[in-house]
Tab-separated table of C-alpha atoms in Angstrom:
chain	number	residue	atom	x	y	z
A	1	UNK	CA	38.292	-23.733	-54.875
A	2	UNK	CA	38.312	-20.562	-57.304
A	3	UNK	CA	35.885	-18.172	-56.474
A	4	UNK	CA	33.915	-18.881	-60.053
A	5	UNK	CA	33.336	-22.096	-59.124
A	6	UNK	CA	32.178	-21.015	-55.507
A	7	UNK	CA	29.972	-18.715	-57.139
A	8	UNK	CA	28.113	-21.264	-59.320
A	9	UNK	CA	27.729	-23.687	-55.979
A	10	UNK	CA	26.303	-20.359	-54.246
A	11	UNK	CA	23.929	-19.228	-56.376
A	12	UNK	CA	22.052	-22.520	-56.763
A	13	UNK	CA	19.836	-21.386	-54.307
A	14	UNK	CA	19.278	-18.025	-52.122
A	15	UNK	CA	16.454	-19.420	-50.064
A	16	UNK	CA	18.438	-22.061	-48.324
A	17	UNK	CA	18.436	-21.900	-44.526
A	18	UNK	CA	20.077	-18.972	-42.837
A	19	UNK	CA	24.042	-19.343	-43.699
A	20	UNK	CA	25.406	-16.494	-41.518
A	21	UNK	CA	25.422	-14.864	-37.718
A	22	UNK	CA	23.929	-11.574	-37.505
A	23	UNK	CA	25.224	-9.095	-34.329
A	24	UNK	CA	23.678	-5.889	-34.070
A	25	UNK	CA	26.004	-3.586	-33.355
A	26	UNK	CA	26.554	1.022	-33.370
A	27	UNK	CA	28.919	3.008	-34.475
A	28	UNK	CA	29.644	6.702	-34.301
A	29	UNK	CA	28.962	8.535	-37.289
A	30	UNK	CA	27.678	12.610	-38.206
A	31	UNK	CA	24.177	12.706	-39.249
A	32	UNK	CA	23.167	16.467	-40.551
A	33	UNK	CA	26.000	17.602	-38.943
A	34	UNK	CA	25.655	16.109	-35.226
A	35	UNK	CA	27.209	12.706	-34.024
A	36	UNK	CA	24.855	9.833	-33.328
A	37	UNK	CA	25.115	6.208	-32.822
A	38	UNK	CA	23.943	4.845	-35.832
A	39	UNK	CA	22.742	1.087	-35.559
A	40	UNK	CA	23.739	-1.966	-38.539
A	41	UNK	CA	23.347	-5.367	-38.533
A	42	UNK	CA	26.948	-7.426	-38.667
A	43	UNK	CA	26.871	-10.555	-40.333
A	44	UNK	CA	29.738	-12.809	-40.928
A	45	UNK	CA	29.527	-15.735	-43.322
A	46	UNK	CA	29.813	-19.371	-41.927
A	47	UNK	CA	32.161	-19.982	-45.096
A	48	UNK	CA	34.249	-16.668	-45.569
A	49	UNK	CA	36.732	-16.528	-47.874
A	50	UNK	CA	39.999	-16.901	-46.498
A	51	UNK	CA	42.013	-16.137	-44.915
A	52	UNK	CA	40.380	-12.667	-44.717
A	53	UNK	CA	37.047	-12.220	-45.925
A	54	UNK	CA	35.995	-8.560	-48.542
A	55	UNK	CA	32.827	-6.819	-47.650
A	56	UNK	CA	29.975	-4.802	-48.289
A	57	UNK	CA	28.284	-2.133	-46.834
A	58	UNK	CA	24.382	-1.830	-47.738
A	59	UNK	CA	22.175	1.219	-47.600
A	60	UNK	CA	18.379	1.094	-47.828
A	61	UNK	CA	16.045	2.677	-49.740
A	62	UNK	CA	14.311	5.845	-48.574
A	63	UNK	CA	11.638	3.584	-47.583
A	64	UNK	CA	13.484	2.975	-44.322
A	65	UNK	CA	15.490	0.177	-42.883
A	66	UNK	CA	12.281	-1.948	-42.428
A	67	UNK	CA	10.998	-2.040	-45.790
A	68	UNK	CA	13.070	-5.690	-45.830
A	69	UNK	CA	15.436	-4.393	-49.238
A	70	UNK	CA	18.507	-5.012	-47.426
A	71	UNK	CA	18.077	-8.568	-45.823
A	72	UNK	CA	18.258	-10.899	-48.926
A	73	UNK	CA	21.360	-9.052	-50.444
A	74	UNK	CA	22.867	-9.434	-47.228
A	75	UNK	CA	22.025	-13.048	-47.147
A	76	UNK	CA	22.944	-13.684	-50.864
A	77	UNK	CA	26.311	-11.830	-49.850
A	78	UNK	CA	27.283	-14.191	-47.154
A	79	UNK	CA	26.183	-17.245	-48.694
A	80	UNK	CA	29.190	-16.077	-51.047
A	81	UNK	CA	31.729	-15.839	-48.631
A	82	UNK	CA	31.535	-11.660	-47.746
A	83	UNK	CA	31.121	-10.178	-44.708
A	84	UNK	CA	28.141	-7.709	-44.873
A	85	UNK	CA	27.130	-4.570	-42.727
A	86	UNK	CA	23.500	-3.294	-43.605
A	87	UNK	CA	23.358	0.542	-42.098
A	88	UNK	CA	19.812	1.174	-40.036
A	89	UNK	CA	19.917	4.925	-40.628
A	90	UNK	CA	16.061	5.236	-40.029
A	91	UNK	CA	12.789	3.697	-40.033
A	92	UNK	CA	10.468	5.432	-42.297
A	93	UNK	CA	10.632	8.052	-45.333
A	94	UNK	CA	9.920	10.854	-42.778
A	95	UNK	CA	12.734	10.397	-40.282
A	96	UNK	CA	15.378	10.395	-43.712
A	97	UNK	CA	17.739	13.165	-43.575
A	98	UNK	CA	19.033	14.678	-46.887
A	99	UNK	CA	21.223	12.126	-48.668
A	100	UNK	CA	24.061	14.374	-49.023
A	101	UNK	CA	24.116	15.176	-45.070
A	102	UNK	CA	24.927	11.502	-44.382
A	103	UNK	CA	28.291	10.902	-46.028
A	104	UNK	CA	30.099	10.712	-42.973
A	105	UNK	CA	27.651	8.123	-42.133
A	106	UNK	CA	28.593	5.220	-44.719
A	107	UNK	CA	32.492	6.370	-44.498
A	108	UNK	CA	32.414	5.339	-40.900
A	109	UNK	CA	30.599	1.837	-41.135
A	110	UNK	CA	34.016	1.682	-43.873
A	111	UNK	CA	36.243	2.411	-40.957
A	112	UNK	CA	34.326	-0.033	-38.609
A	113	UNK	CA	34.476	-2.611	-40.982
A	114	UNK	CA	37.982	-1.908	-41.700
A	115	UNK	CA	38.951	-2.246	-38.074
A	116	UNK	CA	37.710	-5.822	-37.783
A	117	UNK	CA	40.170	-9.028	-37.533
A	118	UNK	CA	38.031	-11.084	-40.157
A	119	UNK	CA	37.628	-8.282	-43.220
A	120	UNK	CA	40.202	-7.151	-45.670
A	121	UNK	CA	40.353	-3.458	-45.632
A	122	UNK	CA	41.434	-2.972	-48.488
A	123	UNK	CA	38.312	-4.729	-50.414
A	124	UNK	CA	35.233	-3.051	-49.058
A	125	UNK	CA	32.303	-2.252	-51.044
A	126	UNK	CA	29.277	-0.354	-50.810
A	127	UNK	CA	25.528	-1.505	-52.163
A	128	UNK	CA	22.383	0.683	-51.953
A	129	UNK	CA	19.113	1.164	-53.297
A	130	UNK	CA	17.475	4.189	-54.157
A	131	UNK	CA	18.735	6.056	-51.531
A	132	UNK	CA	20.998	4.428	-50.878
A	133	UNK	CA	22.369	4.545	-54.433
A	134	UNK	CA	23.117	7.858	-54.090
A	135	UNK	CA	25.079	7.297	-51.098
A	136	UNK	CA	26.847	4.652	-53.046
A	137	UNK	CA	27.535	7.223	-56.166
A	138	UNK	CA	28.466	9.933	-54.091
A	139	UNK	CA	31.095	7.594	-51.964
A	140	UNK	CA	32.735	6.582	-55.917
A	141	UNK	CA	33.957	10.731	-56.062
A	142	UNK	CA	36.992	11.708	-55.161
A	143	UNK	CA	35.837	14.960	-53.219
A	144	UNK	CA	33.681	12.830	-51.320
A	145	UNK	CA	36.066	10.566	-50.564
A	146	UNK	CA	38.381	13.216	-49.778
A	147	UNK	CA	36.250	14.997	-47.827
A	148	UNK	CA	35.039	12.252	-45.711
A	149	UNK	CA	37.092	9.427	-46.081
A	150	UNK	CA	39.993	9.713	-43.670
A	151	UNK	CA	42.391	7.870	-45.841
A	152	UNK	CA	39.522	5.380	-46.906
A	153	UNK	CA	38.192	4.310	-49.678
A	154	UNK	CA	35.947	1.578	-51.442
A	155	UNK	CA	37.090	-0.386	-53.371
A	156	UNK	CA	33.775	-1.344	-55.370
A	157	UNK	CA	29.995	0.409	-55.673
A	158	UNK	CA	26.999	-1.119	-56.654
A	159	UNK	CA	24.289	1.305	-56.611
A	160	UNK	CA	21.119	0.105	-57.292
A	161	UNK	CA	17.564	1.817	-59.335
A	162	UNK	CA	19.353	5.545	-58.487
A	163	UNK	CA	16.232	6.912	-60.176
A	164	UNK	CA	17.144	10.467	-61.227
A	165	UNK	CA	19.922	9.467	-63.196
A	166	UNK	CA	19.136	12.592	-65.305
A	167	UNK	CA	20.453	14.617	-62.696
A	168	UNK	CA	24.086	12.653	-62.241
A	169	UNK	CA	23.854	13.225	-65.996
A	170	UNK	CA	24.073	17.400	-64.642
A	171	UNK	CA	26.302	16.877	-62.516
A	172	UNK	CA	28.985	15.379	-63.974
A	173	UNK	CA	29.035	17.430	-66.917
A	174	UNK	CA	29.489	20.523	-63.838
A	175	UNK	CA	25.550	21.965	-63.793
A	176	UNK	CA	23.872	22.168	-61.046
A	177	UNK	CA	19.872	20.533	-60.809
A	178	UNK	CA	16.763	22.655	-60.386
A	179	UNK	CA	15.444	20.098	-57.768
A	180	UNK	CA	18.807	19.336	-55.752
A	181	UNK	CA	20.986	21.845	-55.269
A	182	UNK	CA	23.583	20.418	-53.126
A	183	UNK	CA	26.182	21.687	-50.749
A	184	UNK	CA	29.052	20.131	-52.530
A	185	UNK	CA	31.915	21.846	-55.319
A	186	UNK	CA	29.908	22.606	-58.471
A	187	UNK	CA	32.318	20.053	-60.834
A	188	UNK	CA	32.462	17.071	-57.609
A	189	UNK	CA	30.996	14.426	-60.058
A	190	UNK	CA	33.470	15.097	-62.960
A	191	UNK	CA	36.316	13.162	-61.016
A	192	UNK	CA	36.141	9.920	-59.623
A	193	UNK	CA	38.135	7.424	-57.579
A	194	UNK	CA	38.401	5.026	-60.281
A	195	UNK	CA	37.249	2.053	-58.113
A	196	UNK	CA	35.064	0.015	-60.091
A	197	UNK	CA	30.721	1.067	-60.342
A	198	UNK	CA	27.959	-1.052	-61.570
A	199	UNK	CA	24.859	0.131	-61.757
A	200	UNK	CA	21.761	-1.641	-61.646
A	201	UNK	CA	19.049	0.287	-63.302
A	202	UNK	CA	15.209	-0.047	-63.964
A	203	UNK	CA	13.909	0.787	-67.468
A	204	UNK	CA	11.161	1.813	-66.072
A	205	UNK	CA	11.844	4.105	-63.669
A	206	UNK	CA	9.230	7.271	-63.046
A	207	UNK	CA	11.899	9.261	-61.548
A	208	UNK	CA	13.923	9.157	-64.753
A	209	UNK	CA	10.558	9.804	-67.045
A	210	UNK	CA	10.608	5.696	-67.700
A	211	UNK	CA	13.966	6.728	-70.264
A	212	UNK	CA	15.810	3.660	-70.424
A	213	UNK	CA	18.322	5.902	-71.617
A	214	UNK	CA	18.575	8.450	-68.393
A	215	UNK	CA	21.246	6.290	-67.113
A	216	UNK	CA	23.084	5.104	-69.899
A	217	UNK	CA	23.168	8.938	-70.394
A	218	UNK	CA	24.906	9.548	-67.160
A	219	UNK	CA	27.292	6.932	-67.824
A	220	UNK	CA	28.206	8.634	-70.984
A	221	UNK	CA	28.555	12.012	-69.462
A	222	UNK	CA	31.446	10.858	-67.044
A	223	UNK	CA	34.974	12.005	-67.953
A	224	UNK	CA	36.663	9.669	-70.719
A	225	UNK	CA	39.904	8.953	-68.198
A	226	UNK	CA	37.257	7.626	-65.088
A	227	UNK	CA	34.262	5.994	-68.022
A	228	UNK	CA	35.961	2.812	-68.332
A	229	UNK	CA	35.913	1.592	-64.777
A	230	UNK	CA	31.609	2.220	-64.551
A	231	UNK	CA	29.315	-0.410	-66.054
A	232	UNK	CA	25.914	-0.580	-66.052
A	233	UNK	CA	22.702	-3.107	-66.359
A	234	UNK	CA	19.241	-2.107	-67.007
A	235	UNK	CA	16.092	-4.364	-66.367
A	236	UNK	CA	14.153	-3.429	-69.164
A	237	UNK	CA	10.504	-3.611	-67.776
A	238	UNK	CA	11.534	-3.236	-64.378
A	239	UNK	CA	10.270	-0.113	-62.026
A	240	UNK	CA	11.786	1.671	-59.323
A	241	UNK	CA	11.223	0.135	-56.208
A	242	UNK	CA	11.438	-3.547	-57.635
A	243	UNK	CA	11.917	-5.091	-54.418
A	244	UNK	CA	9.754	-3.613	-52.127
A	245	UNK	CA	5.636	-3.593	-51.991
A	246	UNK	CA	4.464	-2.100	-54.935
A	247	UNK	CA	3.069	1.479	-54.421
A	248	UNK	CA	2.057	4.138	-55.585
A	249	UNK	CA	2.792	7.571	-54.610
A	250	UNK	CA	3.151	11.069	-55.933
A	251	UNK	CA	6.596	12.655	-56.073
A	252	UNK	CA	7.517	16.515	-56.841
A	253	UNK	CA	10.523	16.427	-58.661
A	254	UNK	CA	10.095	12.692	-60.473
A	255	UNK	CA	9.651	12.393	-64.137
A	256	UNK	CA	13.106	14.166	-64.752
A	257	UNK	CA	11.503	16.995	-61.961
A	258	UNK	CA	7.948	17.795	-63.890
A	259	UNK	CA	6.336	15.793	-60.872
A	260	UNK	CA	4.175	12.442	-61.533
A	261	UNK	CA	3.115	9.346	-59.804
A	262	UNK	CA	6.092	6.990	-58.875
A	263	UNK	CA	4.658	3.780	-59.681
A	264	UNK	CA	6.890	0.897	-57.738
A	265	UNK	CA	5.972	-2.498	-58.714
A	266	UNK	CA	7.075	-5.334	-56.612
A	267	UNK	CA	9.112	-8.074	-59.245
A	268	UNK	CA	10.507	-11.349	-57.221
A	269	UNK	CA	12.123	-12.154	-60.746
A	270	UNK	CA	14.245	-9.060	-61.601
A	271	UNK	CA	14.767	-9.027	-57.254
A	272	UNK	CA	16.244	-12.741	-57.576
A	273	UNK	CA	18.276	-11.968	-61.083
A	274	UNK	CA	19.625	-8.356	-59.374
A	275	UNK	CA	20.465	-10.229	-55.908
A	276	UNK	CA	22.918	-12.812	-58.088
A	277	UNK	CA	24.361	-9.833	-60.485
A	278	UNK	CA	25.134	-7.665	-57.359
A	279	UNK	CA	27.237	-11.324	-56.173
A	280	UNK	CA	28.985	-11.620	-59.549
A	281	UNK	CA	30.102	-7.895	-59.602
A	282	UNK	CA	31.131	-7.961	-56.051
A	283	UNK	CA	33.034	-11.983	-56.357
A	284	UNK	CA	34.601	-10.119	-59.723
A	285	UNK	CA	35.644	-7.164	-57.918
A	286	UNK	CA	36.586	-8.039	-54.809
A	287	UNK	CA	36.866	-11.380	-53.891
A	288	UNK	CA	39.169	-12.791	-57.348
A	289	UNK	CA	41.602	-9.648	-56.756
């Protein structure tokens, strides 16, 4: 069966009855500099694509792994044929350590996915929201990837509602941000592994100053020779947050860093529509290469 028509049968429905085994499982990764056990959930699709199935690792949202924004993607994922690994890097917004002291973190749940019978190495993406889309962006540069990687290296991101896209838009013309200055080479976002990036953005989004340009922006702003292999989606009227409980919630350096109230508004329509375009990019991406 080719995978378009596999995708079509899939995507009929994503509330069928649970299609996949889930096995918690740890591995070893450095967290702010110290190793820790970090814990994931495992799934493996009762249909993978054969005879070795991609997959994706997912990252939550700042919110924490029990704010329930990595559990449908998962399930959308394997009803699709991919294996899926959703990290558990910690429960609620105070426990997060700084984004950019966890990259050994998703590199490792690459090399533990890599090291499994059932997945293809060599077609391993990476999903996250918020968050988690910075861990995603980050994991696309070559010093990153470098740095961490070992060798690895996805082959695919999908970052999803990054917020703050005004300040990849800094960063990969070289500047540095007035809110996030991080411990990384000043020009690390001007080159790029040239694996492919989608990213799913919110036109409404109150850490971008609700610009539905801030991330078309960044996009823009990347290096000619790495531009063509990002692509990008925005939900018009969607918010940050779209798939969690809406909330609302004052944040210092939102609104492009002059500070306002994130506003997240829950929207089961754009969560359904990003779920299947997350599928198609990773099916396009992974799975018919």
């Amino acid at each position: 069966m080719k995978f378009s028509t596999y995708l079509l049968l899939s995507l009929v429905s994503f509330t069928s009855q649970l299609s996949f085994a889930q096995e918690p499982i740890k591995f070893e990764a450095l967290v702010d500099g110290s190793s820790r056990m970090v814990n994931a959930i495992y799934s493996i699709p009762k249909q993978p694509l054969k005879p070795k199935s991609p997959a994706v690792v997912i990252m939550h949202s700042t919110g924490g792994d029990r704010d329930g924004t990595t559990q449908p993607l998962a399930k959308a994922l394997n009803d699709n044929g991919f294996v899926t690994l959703q990290i558990q890097l910690f429960s609620n917004p105070m426990s997060a350590p700084r984004f950019e002291n966890t990259n050994a973190v998703y590199f490792n749940a690459l090399k533990y996915l890599s090291q499994r019978e059932e997945v293809d190495g060599n077609k391993v993406g990476i999903a996250g929201y918020s968050y988690g889309a910075f861990a995603s962006l980050f994991a696309a540069t070559q010093w990153v990837t470098q740095t961490y990687g070992s060798g690895l290296k996805f082959a695919a991101h999908a970052p999803i509602y990054p917020g703050s896209c005004w300040m990849f838009t800094q960063w990969a013309k070289g500047e540095t941000t007035p809110i996030r200055k991080l411990p990384y080479p000043t020009n690390f976002a001007k080159t790029w592994t040239g694996a492919p990036v989608k990213i799913f953005a919110a036109g409404k989004d109150d850490y971008d100053d609700r610009d539905p340009n801030a991330c078309p922006e960044f996009v823009s702003a990347i290096a000619p020779e790495f531009r063509s292999s990002f692509e990008l989606l925005v939900y018009p009227d969607a918010t940050h947050g779209w798939n969690q409980q809406s909330s609302s919630f004052f944040v210092r350096g939102a609104c492009k860093n002059k500070g306002c109230t994130n506003n997240n508004v829950n929207n089961p329509e754009v969560s359904t529509k990003n779920n299947e375009d997350v599928v198609r990019f990773f099916l396009s991406s992974l799975a018919d290469k």
